[in-house]
Coordinates of C-alpha atoms in Angstrom, one line a residue:
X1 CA -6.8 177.2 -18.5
X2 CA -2.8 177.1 -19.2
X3 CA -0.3 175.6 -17.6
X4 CA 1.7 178.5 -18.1
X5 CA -0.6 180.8 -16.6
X6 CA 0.4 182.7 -13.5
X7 CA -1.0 181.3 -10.3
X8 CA -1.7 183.8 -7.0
X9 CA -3.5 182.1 -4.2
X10 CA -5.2 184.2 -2.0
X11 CA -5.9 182.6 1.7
X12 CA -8.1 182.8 4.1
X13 CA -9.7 186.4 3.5
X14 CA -13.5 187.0 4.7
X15 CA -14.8 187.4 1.0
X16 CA -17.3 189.3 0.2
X17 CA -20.5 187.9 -1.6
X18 CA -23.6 190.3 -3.0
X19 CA -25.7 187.5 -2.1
X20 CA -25.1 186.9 1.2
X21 CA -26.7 189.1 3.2
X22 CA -24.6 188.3 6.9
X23 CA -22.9 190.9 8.3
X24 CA -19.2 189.3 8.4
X25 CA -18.2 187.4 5.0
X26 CA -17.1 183.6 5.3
X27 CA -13.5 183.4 4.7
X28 CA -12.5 181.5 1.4
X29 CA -9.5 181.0 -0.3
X30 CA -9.3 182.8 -4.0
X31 CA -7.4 180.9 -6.7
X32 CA -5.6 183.3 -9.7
X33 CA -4.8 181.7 -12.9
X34 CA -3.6 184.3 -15.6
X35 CA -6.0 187.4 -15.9
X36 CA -8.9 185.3 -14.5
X37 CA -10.3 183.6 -10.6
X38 CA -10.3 179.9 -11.0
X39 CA -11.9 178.9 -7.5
X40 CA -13.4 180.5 -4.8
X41 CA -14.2 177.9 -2.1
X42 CA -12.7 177.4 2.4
X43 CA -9.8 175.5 2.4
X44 CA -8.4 175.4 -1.0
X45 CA -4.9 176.0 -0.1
X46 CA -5.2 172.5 1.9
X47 CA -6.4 171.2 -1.0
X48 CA -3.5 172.4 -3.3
X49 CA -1.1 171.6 -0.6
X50 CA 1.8 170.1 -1.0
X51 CA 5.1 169.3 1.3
X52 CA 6.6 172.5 -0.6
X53 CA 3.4 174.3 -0.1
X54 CA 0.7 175.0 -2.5
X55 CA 0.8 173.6 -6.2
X56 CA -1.0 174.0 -9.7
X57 CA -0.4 172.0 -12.5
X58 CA 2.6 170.0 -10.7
X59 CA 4.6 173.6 -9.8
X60 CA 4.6 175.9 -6.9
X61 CA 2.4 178.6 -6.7
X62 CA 4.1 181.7 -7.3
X63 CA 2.4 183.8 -5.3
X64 CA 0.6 183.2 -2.1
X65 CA -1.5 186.4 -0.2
X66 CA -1.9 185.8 3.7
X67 CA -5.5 187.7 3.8
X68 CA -6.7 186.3 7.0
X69 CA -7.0 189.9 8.3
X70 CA -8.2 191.0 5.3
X71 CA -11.3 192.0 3.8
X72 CA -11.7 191.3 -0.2
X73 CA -14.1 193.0 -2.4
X74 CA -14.5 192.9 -6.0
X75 CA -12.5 196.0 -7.7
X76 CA -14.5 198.7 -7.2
X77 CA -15.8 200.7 -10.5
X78 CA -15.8 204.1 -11.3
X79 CA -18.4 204.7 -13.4
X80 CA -18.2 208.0 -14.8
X81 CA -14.7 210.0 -14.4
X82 CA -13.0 212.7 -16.2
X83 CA -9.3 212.0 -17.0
X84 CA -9.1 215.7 -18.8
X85 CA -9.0 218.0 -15.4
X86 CA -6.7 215.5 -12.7
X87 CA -4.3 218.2 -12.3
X88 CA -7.3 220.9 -11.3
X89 CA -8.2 219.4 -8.1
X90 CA -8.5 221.9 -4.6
X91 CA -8.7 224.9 -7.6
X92 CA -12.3 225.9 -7.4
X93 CA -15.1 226.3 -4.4
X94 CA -18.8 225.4 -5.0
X95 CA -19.5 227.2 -7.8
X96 CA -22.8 226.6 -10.0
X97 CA -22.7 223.3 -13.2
X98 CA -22.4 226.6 -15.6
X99 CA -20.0 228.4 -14.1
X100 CA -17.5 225.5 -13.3
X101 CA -17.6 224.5 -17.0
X102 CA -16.0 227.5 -17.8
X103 CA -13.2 227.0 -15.4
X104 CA -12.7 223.6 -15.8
X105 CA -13.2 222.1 -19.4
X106 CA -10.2 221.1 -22.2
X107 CA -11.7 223.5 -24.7
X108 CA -11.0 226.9 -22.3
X109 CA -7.7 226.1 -22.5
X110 CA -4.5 225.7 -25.0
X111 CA -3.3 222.5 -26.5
X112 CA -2.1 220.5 -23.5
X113 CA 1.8 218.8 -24.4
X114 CA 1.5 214.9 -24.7
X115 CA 3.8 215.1 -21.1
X116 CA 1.0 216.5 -19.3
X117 CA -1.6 214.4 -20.9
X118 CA 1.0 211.4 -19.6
X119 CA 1.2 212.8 -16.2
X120 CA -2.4 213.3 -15.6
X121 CA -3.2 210.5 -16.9
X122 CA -1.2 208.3 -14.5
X123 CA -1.8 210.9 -11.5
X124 CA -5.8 209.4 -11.8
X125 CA -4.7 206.0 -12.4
X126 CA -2.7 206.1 -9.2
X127 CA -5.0 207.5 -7.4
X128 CA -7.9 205.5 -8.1
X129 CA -5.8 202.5 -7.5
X130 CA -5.2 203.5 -4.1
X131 CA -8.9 203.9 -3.6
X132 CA -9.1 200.7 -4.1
X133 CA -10.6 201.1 -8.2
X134 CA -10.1 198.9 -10.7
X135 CA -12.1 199.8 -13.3
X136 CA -12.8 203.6 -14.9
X137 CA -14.9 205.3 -17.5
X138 CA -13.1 208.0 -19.0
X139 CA -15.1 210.2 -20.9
X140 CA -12.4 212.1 -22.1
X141 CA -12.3 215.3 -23.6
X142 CA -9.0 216.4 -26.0
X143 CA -8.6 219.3 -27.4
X144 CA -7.9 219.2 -30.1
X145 CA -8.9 215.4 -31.1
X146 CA -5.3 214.1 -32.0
X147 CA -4.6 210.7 -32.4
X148 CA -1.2 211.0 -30.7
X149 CA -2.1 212.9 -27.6
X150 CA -5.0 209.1 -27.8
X151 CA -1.7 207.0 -27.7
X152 CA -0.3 209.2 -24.8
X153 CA -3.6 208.2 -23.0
X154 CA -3.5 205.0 -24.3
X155 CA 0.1 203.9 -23.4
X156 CA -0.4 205.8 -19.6
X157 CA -3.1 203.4 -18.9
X158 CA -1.2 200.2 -19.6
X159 CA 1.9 201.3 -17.8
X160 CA -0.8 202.0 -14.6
X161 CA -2.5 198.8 -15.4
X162 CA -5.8 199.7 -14.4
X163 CA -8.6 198.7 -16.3
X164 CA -10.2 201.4 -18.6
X165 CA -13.2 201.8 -20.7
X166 CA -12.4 204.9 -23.0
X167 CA -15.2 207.3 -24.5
X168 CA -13.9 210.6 -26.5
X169 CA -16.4 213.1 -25.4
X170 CA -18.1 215.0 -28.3
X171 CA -20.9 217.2 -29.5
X172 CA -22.1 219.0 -32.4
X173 CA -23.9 221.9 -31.0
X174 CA -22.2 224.9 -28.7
X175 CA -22.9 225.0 -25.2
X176 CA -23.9 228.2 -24.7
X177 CA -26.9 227.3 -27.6
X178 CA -28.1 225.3 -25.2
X179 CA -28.0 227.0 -21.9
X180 CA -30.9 228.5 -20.5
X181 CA -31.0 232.2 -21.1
X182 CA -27.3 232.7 -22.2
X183 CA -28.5 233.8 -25.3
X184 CA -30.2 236.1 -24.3
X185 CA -27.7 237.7 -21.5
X186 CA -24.4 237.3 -23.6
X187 CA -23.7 239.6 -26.5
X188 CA -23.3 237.0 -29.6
X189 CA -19.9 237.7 -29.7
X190 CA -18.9 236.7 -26.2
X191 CA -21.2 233.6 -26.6
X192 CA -19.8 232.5 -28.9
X193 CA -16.3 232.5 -27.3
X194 CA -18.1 230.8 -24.1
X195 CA -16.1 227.0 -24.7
X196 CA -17.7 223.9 -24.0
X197 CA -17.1 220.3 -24.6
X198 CA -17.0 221.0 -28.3
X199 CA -14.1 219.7 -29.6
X200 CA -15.2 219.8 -33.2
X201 CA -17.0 222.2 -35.4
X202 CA -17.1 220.0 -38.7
X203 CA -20.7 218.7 -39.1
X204 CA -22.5 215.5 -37.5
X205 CA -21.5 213.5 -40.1
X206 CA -18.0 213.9 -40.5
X207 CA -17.5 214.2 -36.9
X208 CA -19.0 210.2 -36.4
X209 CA -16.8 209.5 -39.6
X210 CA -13.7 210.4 -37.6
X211 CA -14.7 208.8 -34.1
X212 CA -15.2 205.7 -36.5
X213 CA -11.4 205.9 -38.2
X214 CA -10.5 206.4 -34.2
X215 CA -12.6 203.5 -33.1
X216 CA -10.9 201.0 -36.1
X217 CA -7.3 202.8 -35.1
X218 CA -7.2 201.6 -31.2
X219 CA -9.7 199.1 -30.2
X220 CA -8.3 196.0 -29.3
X221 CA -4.5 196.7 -29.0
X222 CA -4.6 197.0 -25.3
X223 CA -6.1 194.6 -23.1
X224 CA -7.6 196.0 -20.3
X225 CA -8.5 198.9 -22.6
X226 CA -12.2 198.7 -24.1
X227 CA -13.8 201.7 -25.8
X228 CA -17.4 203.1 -25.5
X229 CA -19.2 206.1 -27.7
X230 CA -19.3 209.5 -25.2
X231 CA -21.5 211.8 -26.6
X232 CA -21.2 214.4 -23.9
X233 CA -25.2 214.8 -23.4
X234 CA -28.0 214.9 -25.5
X235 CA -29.0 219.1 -25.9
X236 CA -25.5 219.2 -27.2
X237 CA -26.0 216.9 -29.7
X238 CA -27.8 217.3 -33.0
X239 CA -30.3 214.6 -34.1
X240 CA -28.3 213.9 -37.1
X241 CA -25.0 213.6 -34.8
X242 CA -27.4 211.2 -32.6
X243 CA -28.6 209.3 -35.1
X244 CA -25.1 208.6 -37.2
X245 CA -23.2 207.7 -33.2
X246 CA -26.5 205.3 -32.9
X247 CA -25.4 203.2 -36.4
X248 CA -21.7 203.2 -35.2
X249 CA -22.5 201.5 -31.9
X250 CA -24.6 199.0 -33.3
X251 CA -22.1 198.2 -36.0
X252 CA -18.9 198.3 -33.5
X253 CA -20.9 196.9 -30.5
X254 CA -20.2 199.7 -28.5
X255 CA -21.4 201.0 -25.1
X256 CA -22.8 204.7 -24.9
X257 CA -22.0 207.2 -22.5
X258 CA -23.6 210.3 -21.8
X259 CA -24.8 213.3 -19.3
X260 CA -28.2 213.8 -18.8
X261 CA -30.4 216.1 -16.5
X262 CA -27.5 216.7 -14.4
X263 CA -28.4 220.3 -13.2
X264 CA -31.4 222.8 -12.5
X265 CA -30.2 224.1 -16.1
X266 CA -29.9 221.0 -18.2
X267 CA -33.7 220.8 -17.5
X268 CA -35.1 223.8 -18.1
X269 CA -33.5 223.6 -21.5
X270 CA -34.7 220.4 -22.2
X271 CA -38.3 222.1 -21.5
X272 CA -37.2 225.1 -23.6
X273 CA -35.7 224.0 -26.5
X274 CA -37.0 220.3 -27.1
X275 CA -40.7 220.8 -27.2
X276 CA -40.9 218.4 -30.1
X277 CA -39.6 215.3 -27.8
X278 CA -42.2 216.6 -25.5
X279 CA -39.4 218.6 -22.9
X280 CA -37.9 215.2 -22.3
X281 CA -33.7 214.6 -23.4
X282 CA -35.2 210.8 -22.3
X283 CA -37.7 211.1 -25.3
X284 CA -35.0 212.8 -27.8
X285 CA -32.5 210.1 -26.6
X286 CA -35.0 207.2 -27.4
X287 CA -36.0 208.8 -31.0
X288 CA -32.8 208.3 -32.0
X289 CA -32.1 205.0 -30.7
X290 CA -29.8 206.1 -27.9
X291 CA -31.9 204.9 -25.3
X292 CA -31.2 201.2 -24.8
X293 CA -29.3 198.4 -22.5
X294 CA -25.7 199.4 -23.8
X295 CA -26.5 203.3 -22.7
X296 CA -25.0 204.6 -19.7
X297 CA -26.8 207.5 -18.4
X298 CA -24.4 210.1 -15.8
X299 CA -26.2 212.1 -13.4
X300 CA -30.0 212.4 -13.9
X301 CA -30.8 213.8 -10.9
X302 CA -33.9 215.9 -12.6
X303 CA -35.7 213.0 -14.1
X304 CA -39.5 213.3 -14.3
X305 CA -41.5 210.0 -13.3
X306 CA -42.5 208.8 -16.6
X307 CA -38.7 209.3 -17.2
X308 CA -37.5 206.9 -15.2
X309 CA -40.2 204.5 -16.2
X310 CA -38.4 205.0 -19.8
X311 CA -35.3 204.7 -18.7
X312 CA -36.1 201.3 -17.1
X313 CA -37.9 199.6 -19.6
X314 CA -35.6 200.5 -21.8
X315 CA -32.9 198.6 -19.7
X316 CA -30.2 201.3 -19.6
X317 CA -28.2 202.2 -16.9
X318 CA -27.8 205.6 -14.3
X319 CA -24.6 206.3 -12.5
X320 CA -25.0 208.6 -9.9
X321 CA -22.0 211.0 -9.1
X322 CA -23.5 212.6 -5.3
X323 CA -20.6 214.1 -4.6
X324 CA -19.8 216.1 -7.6
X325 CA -23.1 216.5 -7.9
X326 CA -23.2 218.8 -4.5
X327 CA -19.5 220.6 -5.3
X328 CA -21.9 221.5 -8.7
X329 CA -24.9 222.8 -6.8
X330 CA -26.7 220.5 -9.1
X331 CA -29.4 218.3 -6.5
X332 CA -29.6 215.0 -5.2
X333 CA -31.0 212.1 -8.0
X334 CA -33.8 210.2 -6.9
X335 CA -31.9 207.3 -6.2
X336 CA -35.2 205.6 -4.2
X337 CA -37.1 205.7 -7.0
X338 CA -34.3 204.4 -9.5
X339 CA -34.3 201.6 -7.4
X340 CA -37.9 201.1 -7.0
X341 CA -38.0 201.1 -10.7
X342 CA -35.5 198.3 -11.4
X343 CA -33.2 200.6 -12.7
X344 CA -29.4 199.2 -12.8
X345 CA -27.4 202.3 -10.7
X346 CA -23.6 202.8 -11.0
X347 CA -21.2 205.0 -9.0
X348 CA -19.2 207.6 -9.8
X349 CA -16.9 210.2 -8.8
X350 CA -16.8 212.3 -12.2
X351 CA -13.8 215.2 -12.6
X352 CA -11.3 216.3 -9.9
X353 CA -12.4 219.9 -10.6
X354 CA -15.8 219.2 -8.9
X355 CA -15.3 216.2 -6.5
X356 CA -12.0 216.8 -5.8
X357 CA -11.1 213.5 -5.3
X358 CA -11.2 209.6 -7.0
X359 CA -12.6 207.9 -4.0
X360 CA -15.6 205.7 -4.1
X361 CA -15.9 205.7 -0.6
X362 CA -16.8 209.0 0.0
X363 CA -19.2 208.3 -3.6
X364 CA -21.4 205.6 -1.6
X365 CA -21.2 207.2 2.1
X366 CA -22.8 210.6 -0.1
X367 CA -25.5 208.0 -2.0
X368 CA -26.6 206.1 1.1
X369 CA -27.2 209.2 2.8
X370 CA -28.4 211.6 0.5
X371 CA -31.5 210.4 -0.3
X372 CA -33.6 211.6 2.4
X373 CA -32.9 214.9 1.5
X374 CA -35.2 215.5 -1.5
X375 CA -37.2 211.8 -0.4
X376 CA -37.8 211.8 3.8
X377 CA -39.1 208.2 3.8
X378 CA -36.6 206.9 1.2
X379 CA -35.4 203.4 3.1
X380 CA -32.9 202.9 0.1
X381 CA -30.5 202.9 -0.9
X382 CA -28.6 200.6 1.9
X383 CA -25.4 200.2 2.3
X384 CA -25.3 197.2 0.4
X385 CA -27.2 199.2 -2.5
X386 CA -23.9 201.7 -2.1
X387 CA -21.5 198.9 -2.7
X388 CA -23.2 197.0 -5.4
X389 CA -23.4 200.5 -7.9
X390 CA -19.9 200.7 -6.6
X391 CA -18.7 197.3 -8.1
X392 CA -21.4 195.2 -10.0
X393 CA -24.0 198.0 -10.9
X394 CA -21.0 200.0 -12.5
X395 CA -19.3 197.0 -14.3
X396 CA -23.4 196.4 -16.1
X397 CA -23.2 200.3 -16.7
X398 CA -20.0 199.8 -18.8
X399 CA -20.7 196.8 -20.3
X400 CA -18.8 194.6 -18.2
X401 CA -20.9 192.5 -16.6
X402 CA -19.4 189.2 -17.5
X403 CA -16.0 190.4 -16.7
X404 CA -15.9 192.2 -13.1
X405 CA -18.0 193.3 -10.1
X406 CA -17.7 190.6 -8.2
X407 CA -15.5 187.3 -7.2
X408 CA -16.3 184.0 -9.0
X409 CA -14.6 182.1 -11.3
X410 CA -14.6 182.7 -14.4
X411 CA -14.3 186.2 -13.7
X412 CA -11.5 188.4 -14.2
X413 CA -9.2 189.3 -11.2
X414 CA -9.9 192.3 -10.3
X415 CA -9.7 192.6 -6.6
X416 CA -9.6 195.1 -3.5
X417 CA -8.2 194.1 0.0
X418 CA -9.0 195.7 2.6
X419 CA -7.5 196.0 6.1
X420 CA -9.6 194.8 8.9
X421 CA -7.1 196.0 11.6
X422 CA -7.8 199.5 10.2
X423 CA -10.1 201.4 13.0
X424 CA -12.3 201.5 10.1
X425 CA -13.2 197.9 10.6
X426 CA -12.6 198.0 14.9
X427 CA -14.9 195.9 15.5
X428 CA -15.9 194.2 12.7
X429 CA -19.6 194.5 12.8
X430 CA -21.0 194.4 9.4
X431 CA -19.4 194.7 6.0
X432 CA -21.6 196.6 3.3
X433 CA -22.3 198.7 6.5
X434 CA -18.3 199.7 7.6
X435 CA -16.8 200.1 3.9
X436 CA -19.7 202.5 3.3
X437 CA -20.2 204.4 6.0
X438 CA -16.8 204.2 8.4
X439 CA -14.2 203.4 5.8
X440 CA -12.4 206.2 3.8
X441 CA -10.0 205.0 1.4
X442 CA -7.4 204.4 4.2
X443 CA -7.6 200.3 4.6
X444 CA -6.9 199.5 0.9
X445 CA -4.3 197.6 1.1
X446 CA -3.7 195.1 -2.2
X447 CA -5.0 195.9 -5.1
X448 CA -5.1 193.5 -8.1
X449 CA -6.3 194.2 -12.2
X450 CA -6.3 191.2 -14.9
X451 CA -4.8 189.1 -12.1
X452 CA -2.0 191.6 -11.5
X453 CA -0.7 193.1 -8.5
X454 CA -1.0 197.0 -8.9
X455 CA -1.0 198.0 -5.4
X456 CA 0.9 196.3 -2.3
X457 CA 1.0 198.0 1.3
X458 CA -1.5 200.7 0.0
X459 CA 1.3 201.8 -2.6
X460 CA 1.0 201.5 -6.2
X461 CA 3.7 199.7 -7.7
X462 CA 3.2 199.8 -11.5
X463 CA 4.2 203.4 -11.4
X464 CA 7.2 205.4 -9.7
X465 CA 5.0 207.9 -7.7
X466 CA 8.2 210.0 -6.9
X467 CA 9.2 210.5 -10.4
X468 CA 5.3 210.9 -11.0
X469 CA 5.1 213.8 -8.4
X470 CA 7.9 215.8 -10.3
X471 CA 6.3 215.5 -13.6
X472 CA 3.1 216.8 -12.4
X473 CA 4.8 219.7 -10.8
X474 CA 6.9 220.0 -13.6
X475 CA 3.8 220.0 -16.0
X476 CA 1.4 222.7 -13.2
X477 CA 4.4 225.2 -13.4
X478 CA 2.4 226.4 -17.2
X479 CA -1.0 224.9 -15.8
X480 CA -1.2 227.2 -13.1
X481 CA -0.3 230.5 -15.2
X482 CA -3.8 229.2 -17.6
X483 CA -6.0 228.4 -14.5
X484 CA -5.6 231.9 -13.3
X485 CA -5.9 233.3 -16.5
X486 CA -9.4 231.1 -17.6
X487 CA -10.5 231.8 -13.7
X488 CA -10.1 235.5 -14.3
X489 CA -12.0 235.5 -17.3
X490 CA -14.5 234.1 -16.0
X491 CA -14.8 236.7 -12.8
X492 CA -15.5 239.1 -15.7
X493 CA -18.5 237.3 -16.6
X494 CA -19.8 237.1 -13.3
X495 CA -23.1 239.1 -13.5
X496 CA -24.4 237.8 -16.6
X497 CA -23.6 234.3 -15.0
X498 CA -25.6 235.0 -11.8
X499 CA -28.2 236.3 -13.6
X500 CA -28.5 233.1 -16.0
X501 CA -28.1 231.6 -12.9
X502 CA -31.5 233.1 -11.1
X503 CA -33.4 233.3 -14.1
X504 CA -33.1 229.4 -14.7
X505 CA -34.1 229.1 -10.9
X506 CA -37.2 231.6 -10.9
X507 CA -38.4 229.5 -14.1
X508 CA -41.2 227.4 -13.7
X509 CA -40.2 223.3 -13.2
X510 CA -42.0 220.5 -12.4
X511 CA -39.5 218.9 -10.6
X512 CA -37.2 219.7 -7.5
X513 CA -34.3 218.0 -5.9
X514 CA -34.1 219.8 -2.2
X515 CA -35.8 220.0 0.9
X516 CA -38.4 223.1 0.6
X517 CA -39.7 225.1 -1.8
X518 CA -36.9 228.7 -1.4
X519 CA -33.5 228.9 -1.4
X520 CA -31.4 231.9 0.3
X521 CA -30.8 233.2 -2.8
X522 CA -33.8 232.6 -5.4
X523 CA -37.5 231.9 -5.7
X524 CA -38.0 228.9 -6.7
X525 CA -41.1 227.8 -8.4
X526 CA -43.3 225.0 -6.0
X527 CA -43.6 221.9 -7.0
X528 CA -44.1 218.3 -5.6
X529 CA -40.9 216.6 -4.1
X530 CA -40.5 213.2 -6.7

């Protein structure tokens, strides 16, 4: 602690604990010094008080918060978010996992100038901030993999001042290898066009070579910038691509991040293709030591039993993403039975082109309620289930467990307040219970990251949003030409798509994610609701 360090004093605020379980949080006073909270205890302002007000170290406090009317949570945590696609948002209906990819995904479209990379870039900064998010996982896809369009990401972040943990998403094998029955529908030369989160062709090895370089390039120059490894999900990775980004995270103590199971599709291939890992991308991942406490698994909403079993002993995380996950047509994850299992779950809202939105209150309204659709007599997860993946579950999925998700000293100020005379919270009944299921995004009101003010009166005030809103416009006016273009292509494709698309659902599957055993449009195979 420094005698120069910043002081913000925040009064009187109803603070909300994980561990207490009453329905309206006691109010405490919250102490800022620098990046980090000092003390969290009732009255501290008293305490502090002097004739001039409240003092640290012999000097005024510089700020002081009134938050008597306030509600204040820990910074909630995006867990798993797209940065690539902000500017795609309200473009596409619910259109199947496979078919979205094509619309939505760097690699279908030209080289992007660094001043839309910048203006995306801030656009989800801004508006995760105003949601009340502190912290994102950006598993970020560039095309091509340019170190200067990483500094244009790099410097947008520290001018938002939101708290980022950045993964370059790769892979080593072509998508459409490694989707069910494409390879057989497609002639190999339109296959092969077919782009997916490829974003180099070079080989396994030299591909972990170069995240390495970019890994000893960037880490540590910004602080609220931390780096993971994003392989993009295991059937697009080869084992010798798996095996060399295994060695670089152990010697660079980095955090994984990857997709896994997320639709109908991603499963059956996993049965198809992987018969030596016994059907099981949980089995491949763990034979090439990518199944551990620092891996972060996205999605998994078709995980078998003895799955999830793996998953838990092996300590790694799931971050569920319900409300992409229906946009995608992709299920609902057995989120019961991740629970019941001990299973750390995060939260998060993935790309714009599929959720539509950064809002993490819409993310844990869509996981508290969802369950019961694929699990009747699920009792979990609770509201207070929805707001722990939403703050400390995600901060344990990214590694940052000892540095946000909640408020106690020692932690780092990262903070979300809340209005309580919002209708949201008329009357205040219960907490967990009101910012899940009545809130919307509407009552966020400060917002704090490293102990500095980013939002005030609901506004962000680390960026101009004005001048913000005419370089997004600026940058859609050669966007919008490419989205029709890649949409149209795509049309073309449509029956071979919709056949893929039945074929993967008549396929046999062990596993099911909805109510019943038909949908309107296939057969599906019966099995036993997990």
């Amino acid at each position: 602690m420094s005698s120069q360090s910043k002081a913000i004093l925040i009064t009187a605020g109803r603070v909300y604990d994980h561990f207490d379980t009453s329905d309206r949080p006691a109010r405490a006073d919250i102490l800022i010094l620098g990046d980090r909270i000092e003390a969290v205890e009732p009255n501290l302002a008293e305490k502090l008080g002097g004739a001039a007000g409240p003092q640290v170290f012999g000097a005024p406090v510089e700020t002081v918060i009134d938050a008597s009317d306030r509600l204040v949570l820990p910074g909630l945590v995006n867990a798993h978010y797209h940065s690539h696609d902000t500017l795609l948002k309200g473009c596409f209906e619910t259109i199947p996992r496979e078919t979205w990819l094509l619309n939505a995904l760097p690699p279908n479209y030209s080289r992007r100038s660094p001043a839309e990379i910048r203006a995306r870039t801030l656009l989800g900064a801004v508006e995760c901030l105003r949601a009340g998010i502190t912290t994102v996982q950006d598993m970020l896809t560039l095309a091509p993999l340019d170190p200067q369009d990483i500094e244009v990401v790099l410097q947008a972040y520290e001018d938002a001042g939101i708290r980022c943990v950045l993964g370059l998403q790769t892979g080593d094998v072509h998508g459409a290898k490694v989707t069910p029955f494409w390879d057989e529908i497609f002639p190999e030369a339109v296959a092969n066009g077919l782009s997916g989160v490829v974003v180099n062709d070079s080989g396994a090895l030299a591909l972990a070579e170069e995240l390495r370089r970019i890994h000893e390039r960037f880490s540590g120059r910004k602080e609220t910038i931390s780096w993971g490894l994003a392989p993009s999900s295991p059937e697009r990775c080869s084992p010798a691509f798996l095996r060399a980004l295994a060695q670089l995270a152990t010697d660079m103590n980095l955090p994984v991040f990857t997709h896994i199971y997320e639709s109908r599709a991603t499963t059956l291939i996993a049965r198809q293709k992987f018969a030596q890992w016994g059907g099981s991308l949980v089995s491949y991942l763990a034979a090439h030591d990518m199944l551990g406490a620092r891996t972060s698994l996205a999605h998994g909403v078709w995980m078998l039993p003895y799955e999830i079993d793996m998953v838990a002993e092996a300590g790694a995380s799931v971050v569920l993403n319900p409300v992409g996950n229906l946009k995608t047509r992709s299920g609902v994850a057995p989120a019961a039975q991740y629970l019941a299992a001990g299973i750390n779950l995060g939260l998060g809202c993935d790309n714009n082109s599929c959720s539509d939105a950064q809002n993490l209150f819409q993310a844990m309204k869509a996981l508290a309620g969802l369950a019961a659709v694929s699990n009747v007599e699920a009792e979990r997860p609770t509201a207070r289930d929805a707001l722990l993946a939403a703050t400390a579950g995600g901060a344990r999925a990214l590694g940052l467990a000892n540095a946000v998700g909640a408020i106690r000293p020692g932690l780092k100020a990262d903070l979300t307040l809340l209005r309580l005379d919002d209708p949201s919270f008329m009357p205040f009944n219960n907490a967990a219970r009101q910012v899940v299921f009545s809130e919307c995004g509407r009552a966020v009101d400060t917002v704090l990251v490293n102990g500095r003010i980013l939002v005030r009166d609901g506004r962000c005030i680390s960026v101009n949003e004005s001048q913000l809103r005419d370089q997004v416009e600026d940058a859609m006016a050669a966007l919008r030409e490419e989205i029709a273009s890649v949409s149209a292509r795509t049309e073309t494709l449509r029956p071979q798509l919709s056949e893929a698309h039945r074929r993967t659902w008549d396929a046999p599957l062990e596993v099911h994610r909805y109510v019943g055993n038909d949908t309107p449009a296939f057969t599906v195979a019966a099995g036993k609701i997990n």
